[in-house]
Amino acid sequence: MPITDAIPPPVADLIEAFSVLPGIGPKTASRLTFHLIRAPEQQAMQLATALKAMVELTTFCSICANITEQDPCEICSDVSRDEHVLAVVEEPLDVVALERTGAFRGRYHVLHGVISPLNGIGPEDLRIEELRLRLRSGEVGEVILATNPGMEGDATAMYLRSVLAEFELRITTLARGLPTGGDIEYVDELTLTRALQGRKE
Amino acid sequence: MPITDAIPPPVADLIEAFSVLPGIGPKTASRLTFHLIRAPEQQAMQLATALKAMVELTTFCSICANITEQDPCEICSDVSRDEHVLAVVEEPLDVVALERTGAFRGRYHVLHGVISPLNGIGPEDLRIEELRLRLRSGEVGEVILATNPGMEGDATAMYLRSVLAEFELRITTLARGLPTGGDIEYVDELTLTRALQGRKE
């Protein structure tokens, strides 16, 4: 009997489909597959249905590039939101995080990533051209560069700053300092340095 | 806008469906989801199709409990295979590994796990009763306990030994010793101890 016959093609296909996902190697892929084989059928079907629904029901908002079921998305079509302030974020989940604060009533622009030479992601892979076109309409007065507070996020923000130089804009970034509830004793040096540099009367 | 509206339900559902899988927390689940959102649609659909095919096309062999598209499976229905020797393995992938050697021409019995009190898996969760019923037919003369060479595998083999005491059988286990291509310098102490204990003239 050939080796390939020892594992049924549908099982091999599922292992293959899982191992294409980022961070999932062949070992994890077979662990997941064999878990689903043993779990109630409904678990695999639920995942299959969710995948299909995601592909069929969601799209990118043609204005802010966030993921949405309707285009334009709810935020972009909400006239009560301030169209003069635009928060530029890396990921759709950053929108969720900012919305959760209830402290932001402006609009968003989702880049879908950060500039990351190590991962081969350059400015042309992000929604930067879309941002530029959007700013050309002239309605936006302030852009908040809300990328993640790390090396790649900072580099992306710096790049955006140069790109946005052509516009008459107030460009801001989120404040850096001690996280609320944090403990000075355990905070990393860079955060503490930033907190010192940004100290207030 | 409520928080839940910031992330479309199909996206939330997919994150939820991923995070049910073992070893996949909420963070990995959203990473996978957002990867698939950005990847070509075909990638998500391929996974969905593979899941559906796995559920619809595969079943457990009613004889050996291996995963198969036909029941009985190809190995169980292959009359050229020796029905007197039975290898008891933990997982379907162990069958693949043993088949790959080409050195085994007997039949298999898949337990679908090991006894693992820490994970709440007892003998009743494994295909042990099926093994017993199978041995009652009296055709099998040798059972190879081919569980993994670790604590749980060894404990399971020990348990099986007691269960199989009621039958007139030759019970064997796979040889322990140095892995071919291994380096004595780097081999763990237990493996080296076993290699010493099992030394041959």
Coordinates of C-alpha atoms in Angstrom, one line a residue:
Chain A
M1 CA 0.0 0.0 0.0
P2 CA 1.4 3.4 -0.9
I3 CA 2.0 5.9 1.9
T4 CA -0.5 8.4 0.5
D5 CA -3.3 5.9 0.9
A6 CA -2.7 5.5 4.6
I7 CA -4.2 8.9 5.2
P8 CA -7.5 9.7 3.4
P9 CA -7.2 12.6 0.9
P10 CA -9.9 14.7 2.7
V11 CA -7.8 14.5 5.9
A12 CA -4.5 15.4 4.0
D13 CA -6.3 18.3 2.3
L14 CA -7.5 19.7 5.6
I15 CA -4.0 19.5 7.1
E16 CA -2.7 21.2 4.0
A17 CA -5.3 24.0 4.3
F18 CA -4.5 24.6 7.9
S19 CA -0.8 24.7 7.4
V20 CA -1.1 27.5 4.9
L21 CA -2.2 29.8 7.7
P22 CA 0.5 32.0 9.3
G23 CA 2.1 30.6 12.4
I24 CA 0.6 27.1 11.8
G25 CA 3.2 24.5 10.9
P26 CA 2.5 21.0 9.7
K27 CA 2.5 19.6 13.3
T28 CA -0.1 22.1 14.5
A29 CA -2.1 21.6 11.3
S30 CA -2.4 17.9 11.9
R31 CA -3.2 18.4 15.6
L32 CA -6.1 20.7 14.6
T33 CA -7.3 18.3 11.9
F34 CA -7.3 15.3 14.2
H35 CA -9.0 17.3 16.9
L36 CA -11.8 18.2 14.5
I37 CA -12.1 14.6 13.3
R38 CA -12.7 13.5 16.9
A39 CA -14.8 16.5 18.0
P40 CA -18.6 16.6 17.3
E41 CA -19.1 17.2 13.5
Q42 CA -20.8 20.5 14.3
Q43 CA -17.5 22.1 15.4
A44 CA -15.9 21.6 11.9
M45 CA -19.1 22.7 10.2
Q46 CA -19.3 25.8 12.3
L47 CA -15.8 26.8 11.3
A48 CA -16.6 26.1 7.6
T49 CA -19.8 28.1 7.8
A50 CA -18.0 31.0 9.5
L51 CA -15.3 31.1 6.8
K52 CA -17.9 31.1 4.1
A53 CA -20.0 33.8 5.7
M54 CA -16.9 35.9 6.3
V55 CA -15.9 35.7 2.6
E56 CA -19.5 36.2 1.3
L57 CA -20.8 38.8 3.7
T58 CA -17.9 41.1 4.4
T59 CA -16.0 43.6 2.3
F60 CA -13.6 46.5 2.8
C61 CA -15.2 49.9 3.3
S62 CA -14.4 51.9 0.1
I63 CA -13.8 55.0 2.3
C64 CA -11.9 53.9 5.4
A65 CA -10.8 50.3 4.4
N66 CA -12.3 48.9 7.6
I67 CA -14.0 45.5 7.3
T68 CA -17.7 45.9 7.0
E69 CA -20.9 44.2 5.9
Q70 CA -22.2 47.4 4.2
D71 CA -20.2 49.8 2.1
P72 CA -19.6 52.6 3.2
C73 CA -19.3 51.2 6.7
E74 CA -21.4 52.2 9.7
I75 CA -18.8 54.7 11.0
C76 CA -18.2 56.3 7.6
S77 CA -22.0 56.6 7.0
D78 CA -22.7 58.0 10.5
V79 CA -23.3 61.7 9.8
S80 CA -23.1 62.4 13.6
R81 CA -19.3 61.6 13.5
D82 CA -16.7 64.3 13.1
E83 CA -15.3 64.2 9.6
H84 CA -12.6 66.7 10.5
V85 CA -10.6 64.3 12.6
L86 CA -9.1 61.1 11.2
A87 CA -7.5 58.4 13.2
V88 CA -5.1 56.3 11.1
V89 CA -4.8 52.8 12.5
E90 CA -3.0 49.6 11.6
E91 CA -5.8 47.1 11.9
P92 CA -9.6 46.8 12.1
L93 CA -9.1 45.6 15.7
D94 CA -7.5 49.0 16.6
V95 CA -10.8 50.6 15.5
V96 CA -12.6 48.3 17.9
A97 CA -10.2 49.3 20.7
L98 CA -10.6 53.0 20.0
E99 CA -14.4 52.7 19.8
R100 CA -14.4 50.9 23.1
T101 CA -13.0 54.0 24.8
G102 CA -16.0 56.1 23.7
A103 CA -13.5 59.0 23.7
F104 CA -13.2 59.4 19.9
R105 CA -16.0 60.7 17.7
G106 CA -14.0 61.2 14.5
R107 CA -13.5 58.9 11.5
Y108 CA -10.9 56.2 10.8
H109 CA -8.5 55.1 8.1
V110 CA -7.3 51.5 8.3
L111 CA -3.8 50.8 6.8
H112 CA -4.0 47.0 7.0
G113 CA -0.5 46.6 8.3
V114 CA 2.7 48.4 9.1
I115 CA 5.8 49.0 7.1
S116 CA 8.0 46.1 7.9
P117 CA 11.1 45.5 5.7
L118 CA 11.8 42.2 7.6
N119 CA 8.5 40.9 6.5
G120 CA 8.7 42.4 3.0
I121 CA 5.9 44.9 3.7
G122 CA 6.5 48.3 2.1
P123 CA 4.4 51.5 2.0
E124 CA 2.8 50.3 -1.3
D125 CA 1.3 47.3 0.5
L126 CA -0.7 49.6 2.9
R127 CA -3.7 51.8 2.2
I128 CA -1.6 54.9 2.0
E129 CA -2.5 56.0 -1.5
E130 CA -6.2 55.7 -0.4
L131 CA -5.4 57.9 2.6
R132 CA -3.8 60.6 0.3
L133 CA -6.8 60.6 -2.1
R134 CA -9.1 60.9 0.9
L135 CA -7.2 63.9 2.4
R136 CA -7.3 65.6 -1.0
S137 CA -11.0 66.2 -0.5
G138 CA -9.9 68.8 2.1
E139 CA -12.4 68.0 4.8
V140 CA -10.0 66.6 7.3
G141 CA -8.2 69.1 9.6
E142 CA -6.4 66.7 12.0
V143 CA -4.8 63.3 11.4
I144 CA -4.1 61.2 14.5
L145 CA -1.3 58.7 13.7
A146 CA -2.6 55.9 15.9
T147 CA -0.2 53.2 14.9
N148 CA 1.1 50.8 17.6
P149 CA 3.7 52.2 20.0
G150 CA 6.6 50.0 18.7
M151 CA 9.4 50.2 16.3
E152 CA 7.4 49.3 13.2
G153 CA 4.4 51.4 14.2
D154 CA 6.7 54.4 14.9
A155 CA 8.5 54.0 11.6
T156 CA 5.2 53.8 9.7
A157 CA 4.0 57.0 11.5
M158 CA 7.3 58.7 10.6
Y159 CA 6.8 57.7 7.0
L160 CA 3.2 58.9 7.0
R161 CA 4.3 62.2 8.5
S162 CA 6.5 62.8 5.4
V163 CA 3.7 61.7 3.0
L164 CA 1.2 64.0 4.7
A165 CA 3.5 67.0 4.6
E166 CA 1.8 68.1 1.3
F167 CA -1.4 68.8 3.2
E168 CA -2.4 71.6 5.5
L169 CA -3.0 69.4 8.5
R170 CA -2.6 69.1 12.2
I171 CA -0.7 65.8 12.7
T172 CA -0.8 64.3 16.1
T173 CA 0.2 61.0 17.7
L174 CA -1.3 59.2 20.8
A175 CA 0.4 60.2 24.1
R176 CA 3.1 58.0 25.4
G177 CA 3.6 57.4 29.1
L178 CA 2.7 55.1 32.0
P179 CA -0.2 52.8 31.4
T180 CA -3.0 53.4 33.9
G181 CA -2.8 50.7 36.6
G182 CA 0.8 50.1 35.8
D183 CA 3.6 49.9 38.3
I184 CA 6.7 52.1 37.9
E185 CA 8.8 49.4 39.3
Y186 CA 7.9 47.0 36.5
V187 CA 7.5 49.4 33.6
D188 CA 10.2 49.0 30.9
E189 CA 12.9 51.7 30.5
L190 CA 11.6 53.1 27.2
T191 CA 8.1 53.7 28.6
L192 CA 9.6 55.3 31.7
T193 CA 11.9 57.5 29.5
R194 CA 8.9 58.6 27.5
A195 CA 6.9 59.3 30.6
L196 CA 9.7 61.5 31.9
Q197 CA 10.1 63.3 28.6
G198 CA 6.4 63.9 28.4
R199 CA 6.0 65.0 32.1
K200 CA 3.5 67.7 32.8
E201 CA 3.1 70.4 35.5
Chain B
M1 CA -22.2 53.3 18.3
P2 CA -22.1 50.1 20.5
I3 CA -18.8 48.3 20.6
T4 CA -20.2 45.1 19.0
D5 CA -21.1 47.1 15.9
A6 CA -17.4 48.0 15.3
I7 CA -16.6 44.5 14.2
P8 CA -19.0 42.9 11.8
P9 CA -20.7 39.7 13.1
P10 CA -19.2 37.4 10.4
V11 CA -15.8 38.5 11.5
A12 CA -16.6 38.0 15.2
D13 CA -18.1 34.6 14.4
L14 CA -15.0 33.5 12.6
I15 CA -12.7 34.6 15.5
E16 CA -15.0 32.7 17.9
A17 CA -15.0 29.5 15.7
F18 CA -11.1 29.6 15.6
S19 CA -10.7 30.2 19.3
V20 CA -12.7 27.0 20.1
L21 CA -9.8 25.0 18.6
P22 CA -7.2 23.6 21.0
G23 CA -4.1 25.7 21.5
I24 CA -5.7 28.7 19.7
G25 CA -6.5 31.6 22.1
P26 CA -8.4 34.7 21.2
K27 CA -5.3 36.5 20.0
T28 CA -4.3 33.8 17.6
A29 CA -7.9 33.5 16.5
S30 CA -8.1 37.1 15.5
R31 CA -4.7 37.0 13.8
L32 CA -5.9 34.0 11.7
T33 CA -9.2 35.7 10.9
F34 CA -7.6 39.0 9.8
H35 CA -5.0 37.1 7.8
L36 CA -7.8 35.4 5.9
I37 CA -9.7 38.6 5.4
R38 CA -6.7 40.1 3.7
A39 CA -5.6 36.9 1.9
P40 CA -7.2 36.0 -1.5
E41 CA -10.7 34.8 -0.9
Q42 CA -9.8 31.4 -2.2
Q43 CA -7.7 30.7 0.8
A44 CA -10.6 30.9 3.2
M45 CA -12.9 29.0 0.8
Q46 CA -10.3 26.2 0.5
L47 CA -10.2 25.8 4.2
A48 CA -14.1 25.8 4.4
T49 CA -14.3 23.2 1.6
A50 CA -11.7 21.0 3.2
L51 CA -13.5 21.1 6.5
K52 CA -16.8 20.2 4.8
A53 CA -15.2 17.4 2.8
M54 CA -13.5 16.0 5.9
V55 CA -16.8 15.8 7.8
E56 CA -18.8 14.5 4.8
L57 CA -16.3 12.0 3.3
T58 CA -14.5 10.5 6.2
T59 CA -15.6 8.1 8.9
F60 CA -13.9 5.8 11.4
C61 CA -13.2 2.2 10.3
S62 CA -15.6 0.0 12.2
I63 CA -12.8 -2.6 12.6
C64 CA -9.6 -0.6 13.4
A65 CA -11.1 2.8 14.2
N66 CA -8.6 4.5 11.8
I67 CA -9.9 7.4 9.7
T68 CA -11.1 6.3 6.3
E69 CA -13.2 7.1 3.3
Q70 CA -14.5 3.6 3.0
D71 CA -15.6 1.2 5.8
P72 CA -13.8 -1.1 6.4
C73 CA -10.6 0.8 5.6
E74 CA -8.2 -0.1 2.9
I75 CA -5.8 -1.9 5.4
C76 CA -8.6 -3.8 7.1
S77 CA -10.0 -4.9 3.7
D78 CA -6.6 -5.8 2.3
V79 CA -6.6 -9.6 2.4
S80 CA -2.9 -9.8 1.7
R81 CA -2.2 -8.3 5.2
D82 CA -1.4 -10.5 8.1
E83 CA -4.4 -10.6 10.4
H84 CA -2.4 -12.4 13.1
V85 CA -0.4 -9.4 14.1
L86 CA -2.1 -6.3 15.5
A87 CA -0.3 -3.0 16.2
V88 CA -2.1 -0.8 18.7
V89 CA -1.4 2.8 18.1
E90 CA -2.5 6.1 19.6
E91 CA -3.3 8.1 16.5
P92 CA -4.0 7.7 12.8
L93 CA -0.7 9.5 12.1
D94 CA 1.1 6.7 13.8
V95 CA -0.4 4.3 11.3
V96 CA 1.0 6.5 8.5
A97 CA 4.4 6.5 10.2
L98 CA 4.5 2.7 10.5
E99 CA 3.2 2.2 7.0
R100 CA 6.0 4.5 5.8
T101 CA 8.6 2.0 7.1
G102 CA 7.2 -0.7 4.8
A103 CA 8.4 -3.1 7.6
F104 CA 4.9 -4.0 9.0
R105 CA 2.4 -6.1 7.1
G106 CA -0.1 -6.7 9.9
R107 CA -3.2 -4.8 10.9
Y108 CA -3.8 -1.9 13.2
H109 CA -6.0 -0.7 16.1
V110 CA -6.2 3.0 16.7
L111 CA -6.9 4.0 20.3
H112 CA -7.5 7.7 19.5
G113 CA -5.5 9.0 22.4
V114 CA -3.7 7.9 25.6
I115 CA -4.7 7.6 29.2
S116 CA -4.0 11.0 30.6
P117 CA -5.5 11.8 34.0
L118 CA -4.2 15.4 33.8
N119 CA -6.3 15.9 30.7
G120 CA -9.2 13.9 32.1
I121 CA -8.8 11.1 29.6
G122 CA -9.4 7.6 31.1
P123 CA -9.5 4.2 29.5
E124 CA -13.2 4.5 28.7
D125 CA -12.4 7.4 26.3
L126 CA -10.2 5.2 24.2
R127 CA -11.1 2.4 21.8
I128 CA -10.1 -0.3 24.3
E129 CA -13.5 -2.0 24.5
E130 CA -13.4 -2.3 20.7
L131 CA -10.0 -3.8 20.9
R132 CA -11.2 -6.4 23.3
L133 CA -14.2 -7.4 21.2
R134 CA -11.8 -7.7 18.2
L135 CA -9.4 -10.0 20.1
R136 CA -12.3 -12.2 21.1
S137 CA -12.6 -13.4 17.5
G138 CA -9.3 -15.3 18.3
E139 CA -7.6 -14.5 15.0
V140 CA -4.8 -12.3 16.5
G141 CA -1.7 -14.0 17.9
E142 CA 0.5 -11.0 18.6
V143 CA -0.3 -7.6 19.8
I144 CA 2.4 -4.9 19.4
L145 CA 1.8 -2.1 21.9
A146 CA 3.0 0.7 19.7
T147 CA 2.1 3.7 21.9
N148 CA 4.5 6.7 22.1
P149 CA 7.7 6.2 24.1
G150 CA 6.7 8.6 26.9
M151 CA 5.1 8.6 30.3
E152 CA 1.5 8.6 29.1
G153 CA 2.2 6.1 26.2
D154 CA 4.0 3.8 28.6
A155 CA 1.2 4.0 31.2
T156 CA -1.4 3.2 28.5
A157 CA 0.7 0.3 27.3
M158 CA 0.9 -1.0 30.9
Y159 CA -2.9 -0.7 31.3
L160 CA -3.5 -2.5 28.0
R161 CA -1.2 -5.3 29.2
S162 CA -3.5 -5.9 32.1
V163 CA -6.6 -5.7 30.0
L164 CA -5.1 -8.2 27.5
A165 CA -4.1 -10.7 30.1
E166 CA -7.4 -12.5 29.6
F167 CA -6.2 -13.5 26.0
E168 CA -3.7 -16.1 24.9
L169 CA -1.4 -13.6 23.2
R170 CA 2.2 -12.7 22.5
I171 CA 2.3 -9.0 23.7
T172 CA 5.3 -7.0 22.5
T173 CA 6.4 -3.4 22.5
L174 CA 8.6 -1.5 20.1
A175 CA 12.4 -1.6 20.9
R176 CA 13.9 1.3 22.9
G177 CA 17.4 2.6 22.3
L178 CA 19.4 5.1 20.3
P179 CA 17.6 6.7 17.4
T180 CA 19.5 6.0 14.1
G181 CA 21.5 9.1 13.2
G182 CA 21.4 10.3 16.8
D183 CA 24.5 11.4 18.7
I184 CA 25.2 9.7 22.1
E185 CA 26.6 13.1 23.3
Y186 CA 23.2 14.7 22.8
V187 CA 20.8 11.9 23.6
D188 CA 18.8 12.2 26.9
E189 CA 19.7 10.1 29.9
L190 CA 16.5 8.0 29.8
T191 CA 17.1 7.0 26.2
L192 CA 20.7 6.2 26.9
T193 CA 19.7 4.2 30.0
R194 CA 17.3 2.2 27.9
A195 CA 19.9 1.7 25.2
L196 CA 22.3 0.3 27.9
Q197 CA 19.7 -1.9 29.4
G198 CA 18.7 -3.3 26.0
R199 CA 22.3 -3.8 24.8
K200 CA 23.0 -6.8 22.5
E201 CA 26.0 -9.1 21.9

